[in-house]
């Protein structure tokens, strides 16, 4: 079977400029009851965009809007790219700007892929230049209970995955709800308020998430899971981004393997490189009310952070109301856990004014490291201010290490 590119207006754009177009139709890749050996690119306006036949003209898209519903219910054996405006941006020199999604982008309960899944409010996967794109207040991005991914899952309010090694992406804005059930990935699941995954080296700057909620309700058993108000996982700098969307984890995390974390952060779920996170703001609640048999990290700005953190503030409440009885749990107003074997200034000029609330009747053992700034700080210097309340209402555990700055250092 051949690959498929479907959209409300242009299925496969080979080098053409698509400008000021609007889709209001429903675009559906339906379940035919079989597993199809196809790579699918599905978008409200354009399915896939790439160079033209002479390999010189780029397939640029600007000021396009989707108001229709984009649905994929099919079972596929290859990579899948689903976006409200565009499914797959293939070329690194293509330019997408000013595009808006105000429709429902959904993976149905019968959807399955044996390989990678990319789901975004505006773009499924982007490799080129992307600026000033928005998932609007009516732009819901959801993967329903029962749907499954293959090698990895990327779900973002604006872009599922940014696959570029050097660009800085700015002006990406989400104002819609994000609901994630998709499960079954082999190597990782990445859920973000603006971008699910940005870990080839590209940077994020001046991105905003103001949607009503980011909610994870699935069950993860086979891979790390990283959830962030701006980005799920990053390996580039994240600068001057703001999250104002509540993050709710009401799910199961059942992988118990050393170093394989469920990392939840108000801005970044997992910073997976020694590069800086600076001047970011989280104003929304970050709530863990799940069940975990593996490693959990919960932070107001970052979950697990390998890089330095400077500037910025968390004013959102960080709440642990579930259970994680297999491994020790770090919880911080700014960051849950930092790496060992570092020196110099590691956390500087940051402020936490958000409360940290521990209120659980299901936690029965293991250690909790709870800090107004950092839960478990393993090396280097901290210079930060905490004015938030650190409160334990109900808890049973083997050991509680609690501090206004650090839980354990």
XYZ file of C-alpha atoms in Angstrom:
409
model
C 0.000 0.000 0.000
C 1.232 3.514 -0.747
C 1.656 6.418 1.641
C -1.291 8.752 2.016
C -1.454 12.526 2.351
C -4.945 13.891 2.938
C -6.264 17.332 3.843
C -9.200 19.666 3.465
C -7.450 21.651 0.708
C -4.099 20.200 -0.450
C -3.021 16.623 0.199
C 0.608 16.835 -0.943
C 2.059 20.296 -1.587
C 5.125 20.008 -3.832
C 6.743 23.434 -3.668
C 3.653 25.613 -3.898
C 2.885 28.609 -1.695
C -0.322 28.133 0.308
C -1.547 31.471 1.664
C -4.707 32.816 3.367
C -6.608 29.544 3.031
C -9.346 28.353 5.394
C -10.663 24.851 5.967
C -14.039 24.312 7.641
C -14.609 20.720 6.508
C -14.138 17.514 8.488
C -11.071 15.553 7.406
C -11.116 11.869 8.402
C -8.728 8.980 7.886
C -11.122 6.196 8.844
C -10.605 2.735 10.266
C -11.135 0.099 7.558
C -10.676 -2.783 9.983
C -7.166 -3.617 8.745
C -3.606 -2.526 9.548
C -2.468 -0.481 6.547
C 1.210 -0.355 5.567
C 1.093 3.385 4.942
C 2.805 6.497 6.249
C -0.029 8.955 6.865
C 0.136 12.768 6.770
C -3.202 14.365 7.648
C -3.989 18.071 7.989
C -6.930 20.421 7.959
C -5.372 22.580 5.222
C -2.340 20.628 3.930
C -1.391 17.008 4.540
C 2.301 17.190 3.624
C 4.509 19.964 2.255
C 7.927 19.600 0.605
C 10.147 20.812 -2.207
C 8.766 20.956 -5.726
C 9.671 18.715 -8.619
C 12.785 20.728 -9.477
C 13.875 20.508 -5.797
C 14.267 24.294 -5.551
C 10.848 25.733 -4.747
C 9.908 25.331 -1.080
C 6.395 24.504 0.023
C 5.770 27.517 2.283
C 2.479 28.015 4.153
C 1.316 31.306 5.661
C -1.773 32.766 7.342
C -3.891 29.649 6.939
C -6.642 28.603 9.339
C -8.358 25.370 10.190
C -11.863 25.496 11.696
C -12.816 21.928 10.825
C -12.344 18.624 12.617
C -9.305 16.495 11.788
C -9.695 12.851 12.829
C -7.582 9.731 12.418
C -9.159 6.395 13.374
C -7.027 4.161 11.146
C -4.566 1.403 12.026
C -1.175 1.942 10.381
C 2.233 0.300 10.344
C 4.340 3.393 9.532
C 4.942 6.893 10.935
C 1.895 9.130 11.397
C 1.705 12.946 11.230
C -1.541 14.688 12.252
C -2.031 18.469 12.501
C -4.880 20.948 12.524
C -3.311 22.926 9.666
C -0.453 20.689 8.437
C 0.478 17.086 9.060
C 4.150 16.979 8.004
C 6.634 19.739 7.143
C 9.385 17.793 5.389
C 12.124 20.299 4.480
C 14.360 22.295 6.826
C 14.142 25.424 4.626
C 10.356 25.570 4.444
C 8.640 28.464 6.206
C 5.330 28.268 8.038
C 3.975 31.403 9.709
C 0.800 32.939 11.041
C -1.238 29.725 10.921
C -4.103 29.065 13.335
C -6.078 26.012 14.362
C -9.529 26.448 15.883
C -10.813 22.938 15.285
C -10.760 19.572 16.983
C -7.682 17.461 16.205
C -8.316 13.921 17.378
C -6.995 10.399 17.407
C -9.962 8.079 17.822
C -10.099 5.080 20.119
C -9.382 2.652 17.263
C -6.248 4.470 16.085
C -2.965 2.584 16.228
C 0.457 2.853 14.655
C 3.397 0.494 14.894
C 5.876 3.368 14.486
C 6.124 7.032 15.539
C 3.115 9.222 16.270
C 3.163 13.027 15.841
C 0.045 14.959 16.860
C -0.167 18.762 16.983
C -2.811 21.447 17.090
C -1.224 23.225 14.105
C 1.541 20.891 12.845
C 2.231 17.215 13.479
C 5.974 17.299 12.764
C 7.992 20.351 11.714
C 11.534 20.417 10.364
C 11.730 23.955 8.976
C 11.122 27.518 10.105
C 7.903 27.977 12.077
C 6.827 31.289 13.585
C 3.794 32.870 15.227
C 1.500 29.886 14.932
C -1.429 29.440 17.304
C -3.750 26.750 18.524
C -6.793 28.823 19.453
C -9.324 28.544 22.261
C -11.467 26.167 20.175
C -8.450 24.113 19.139
C -8.692 20.903 21.158
C -5.898 18.344 20.701
C -6.886 14.928 22.003
C -5.892 11.294 21.807
C -8.753 9.099 22.983
C -8.716 6.176 25.381
C -7.744 3.029 23.482
C -5.465 4.591 20.853
C -1.847 3.431 20.763
C 1.484 4.659 19.437
C 4.484 2.631 18.346
C 8.134 3.663 18.726
C 7.325 7.031 20.389
C 4.460 9.477 20.926
C 4.664 13.263 20.531
C 1.584 15.373 21.312
C 1.687 19.164 21.478
C -0.750 22.039 21.557
C 0.918 23.679 18.542
C 3.500 21.164 17.222
C 3.831 17.488 18.045
C 7.564 17.390 17.373
C 10.174 19.909 16.221
C 12.922 18.015 14.410
C 15.675 20.555 13.793
C 19.181 20.813 15.224
C 19.781 24.574 15.279
C 16.734 26.833 14.874
C 15.124 28.955 17.571
C 11.349 28.663 17.506
C 9.413 31.617 18.890
C 5.868 32.912 19.082
C 4.208 29.504 19.349
C 0.970 29.899 21.334
C -1.567 27.436 22.644
C -4.938 28.503 24.052
C -6.788 25.197 23.675
C -7.227 22.084 25.790
C -4.886 19.122 25.463
C -6.098 15.687 26.520
C -3.771 12.713 26.187
C -4.648 9.031 26.467
C -2.308 7.628 23.813
C -0.248 4.742 25.202
C 1.962 1.893 24.041
C 5.110 3.750 22.934
C 8.371 1.835 23.090
C 10.997 4.554 23.659
C 9.179 7.630 24.973
C 6.008 9.706 25.276
C 6.293 13.492 25.128
C 3.341 15.765 25.891
C 3.653 19.566 25.791
C 1.429 22.612 25.959
C 3.045 24.082 22.841
C 5.495 21.365 21.681
C 5.574 17.695 22.597
C 9.232 17.060 21.786
C 12.112 19.380 20.833
C 15.245 17.394 21.516
C 17.509 17.538 18.474
C 19.126 20.796 19.639
C 16.647 23.463 18.549
C 15.638 26.145 21.066
C 12.330 27.600 22.228
C 11.791 31.273 23.022
C 8.768 33.440 23.898
C 6.263 30.617 23.625
C 3.007 30.709 25.576
C 0.433 28.230 26.818
C -2.823 29.750 28.115
C -5.200 26.847 27.450
C -7.747 25.615 29.952
C -5.977 22.367 30.845
C -3.318 19.869 29.881
C -4.546 16.504 31.083
C -2.856 13.098 30.909
C -5.215 10.180 31.485
C -3.505 7.239 29.795
C -1.455 4.343 31.135
C 2.300 4.178 30.434
C 4.049 0.851 30.955
C 6.946 0.659 28.498
C 8.735 4.033 28.245
C 9.621 7.326 29.950
C 6.853 9.946 30.003
C 7.618 13.670 30.013
C 4.902 16.328 30.374
C 5.480 20.098 30.322
C 3.342 23.206 30.109
C 5.492 24.414 27.198
C 7.464 21.353 26.081
C 7.508 17.710 27.129
C 11.210 17.092 26.447
C 13.903 19.513 25.292
C 17.630 19.369 24.555
C 17.926 23.047 23.587
C 17.584 26.280 25.525
C 14.115 27.284 26.704
C 13.884 31.036 27.269
C 11.197 33.540 28.305
C 8.293 31.131 27.947
C 5.089 31.322 29.998
C 2.677 28.616 31.036
C -0.731 29.515 32.491
C -2.410 26.156 31.881
C -3.140 23.672 34.650
C -1.333 20.347 34.279
C -3.234 17.339 35.592
C -1.828 13.824 35.807
C -4.623 11.370 36.620
C -3.072 8.185 35.260
C -0.805 5.179 35.780
C 2.953 5.097 35.228
C 4.098 1.485 35.487
C 7.653 1.449 34.103
C 10.199 0.742 36.851
C 13.610 1.046 35.211
C 16.620 3.037 36.429
C 16.713 6.545 34.953
C 13.367 6.154 33.174
C 11.256 8.938 34.660
C 7.799 10.331 34.651
C 8.862 13.994 34.655
C 6.235 16.714 34.997
C 7.049 20.439 34.952
C 5.083 23.662 34.659
C 7.247 24.722 31.693
C 9.511 21.765 30.785
C 8.878 18.138 31.629
C 12.429 16.883 31.017
C 15.450 19.001 30.117
C 17.679 16.268 28.724
C 20.901 18.186 28.025
C 23.302 20.462 29.868
C 21.870 23.666 28.380
C 20.170 26.538 30.177
C 16.554 27.147 31.024
C 16.141 30.866 31.689
C 13.521 33.479 32.584
C 10.507 31.198 32.289
C 7.257 31.653 34.200
C 4.633 29.211 35.392
C 1.448 30.540 36.995
C -0.709 27.406 36.849
C -1.255 24.399 39.078
C 0.810 21.260 38.523
C -1.001 18.257 39.999
C 0.066 14.627 40.344
C -2.877 12.451 41.371
C -1.741 9.251 39.726
C -0.337 5.832 40.499
C 3.321 5.053 39.769
C 5.484 1.988 40.192
C 8.511 3.801 38.751
C 10.431 7.063 39.073
C 8.492 10.339 39.388
C 9.770 13.958 39.333
C 7.397 16.893 39.897
C 8.415 20.564 39.556
C 6.866 23.999 39.169
C 9.153 24.927 36.250
C 10.980 21.680 35.364
C 10.566 18.054 36.347
C 14.031 16.538 35.844
C 16.653 19.047 34.652
C 20.171 18.287 33.385
C 20.905 21.952 32.614
C 21.333 25.122 34.691
C 18.289 27.237 35.582
C 18.396 31.027 35.821
C 15.742 33.695 36.318
C 12.017 33.182 36.174
C 9.341 32.321 38.710
C 6.781 29.721 39.648
C 3.603 30.967 41.323
C 1.481 27.900 40.607
C 0.585 25.339 43.266
C 2.477 22.050 43.000
C 0.395 19.207 44.442
C 1.191 15.561 45.141
C -2.069 13.779 45.935
C -1.440 10.337 44.433
C 0.999 7.540 45.148
C 4.463 6.419 44.072
C 5.450 3.650 46.440
C 8.297 1.998 44.504
C 10.935 4.746 44.124
C 11.807 7.912 46.062
C 9.947 11.028 44.894
C 11.524 14.507 44.415
C 9.132 17.486 44.396
C 10.234 21.118 43.984
C 8.705 24.547 43.550
C 11.137 25.184 40.674
C 12.693 21.812 39.835
C 12.292 18.294 41.165
C 15.748 16.867 40.522
C 19.125 18.143 39.314
C 22.164 16.110 38.165
C 25.251 15.132 40.130
C 28.931 15.952 39.407
C 28.324 19.605 38.475
C 30.040 22.739 39.802
C 29.525 26.497 39.900
C 26.112 28.186 39.830
C 23.360 25.747 38.941
C 20.129 27.410 40.071
C 20.346 31.204 40.185
C 18.011 34.185 40.407
C 14.802 32.144 40.452
C 11.802 32.620 42.736
C 9.072 30.307 43.893
C 5.941 31.893 45.352
C 3.681 28.930 44.697
C 2.552 26.579 47.436
C 3.633 22.948 47.550
C 0.930 20.672 48.902
C 1.413 17.031 49.911
C -1.974 15.495 50.645
C -2.290 11.771 50.018
C -3.822 8.820 51.809
C -2.461 6.266 49.315
C 1.280 6.896 49.703
C 2.580 4.321 52.218
C 6.362 4.066 51.852
C 9.602 5.263 50.179
C 11.178 8.708 50.672
C 9.826 12.080 49.574
C 12.238 14.972 48.971
C 10.205 18.194 49.065
C 11.770 21.639 48.610
C 10.482 25.148 48.017
C 13.015 25.453 45.183
C 14.406 21.967 44.497
C 13.336 18.539 45.667
C 16.609 16.620 45.267
C 19.651 18.803 44.532
C 22.691 16.668 43.792
C 25.503 19.154 43.055
C 26.654 22.775 42.518
C 25.312 26.055 43.915
C 21.794 27.340 44.514
C 20.923 31.035 44.840
C 17.154 31.381 44.903
C 14.173 32.728 46.845
C 11.156 30.834 48.109
C 8.130 32.594 49.607
C 5.663 29.789 48.963
C 4.243 27.538 51.633
C 5.439 23.931 51.843
C 2.618 22.007 53.495
C 2.038 18.348 54.332
C -1.603 17.669 55.117
C -1.689 13.877 54.951
C 1.200 11.493 54.237
C 2.639 8.118 55.195
C 6.161 7.325 53.951
C 9.488 5.859 55.033
C 11.210 9.246 55.276
C 10.191 12.834 54.548
C 12.964 15.337 53.778
C 11.418 18.806 53.594
C 13.006 22.241 53.293
C 12.172 25.800 52.336
C 14.878 25.685 49.645
C 15.832 22.016 49.171
C 14.358 18.755 50.358
C 17.623 16.846 49.987
C 21.022 18.226 48.995
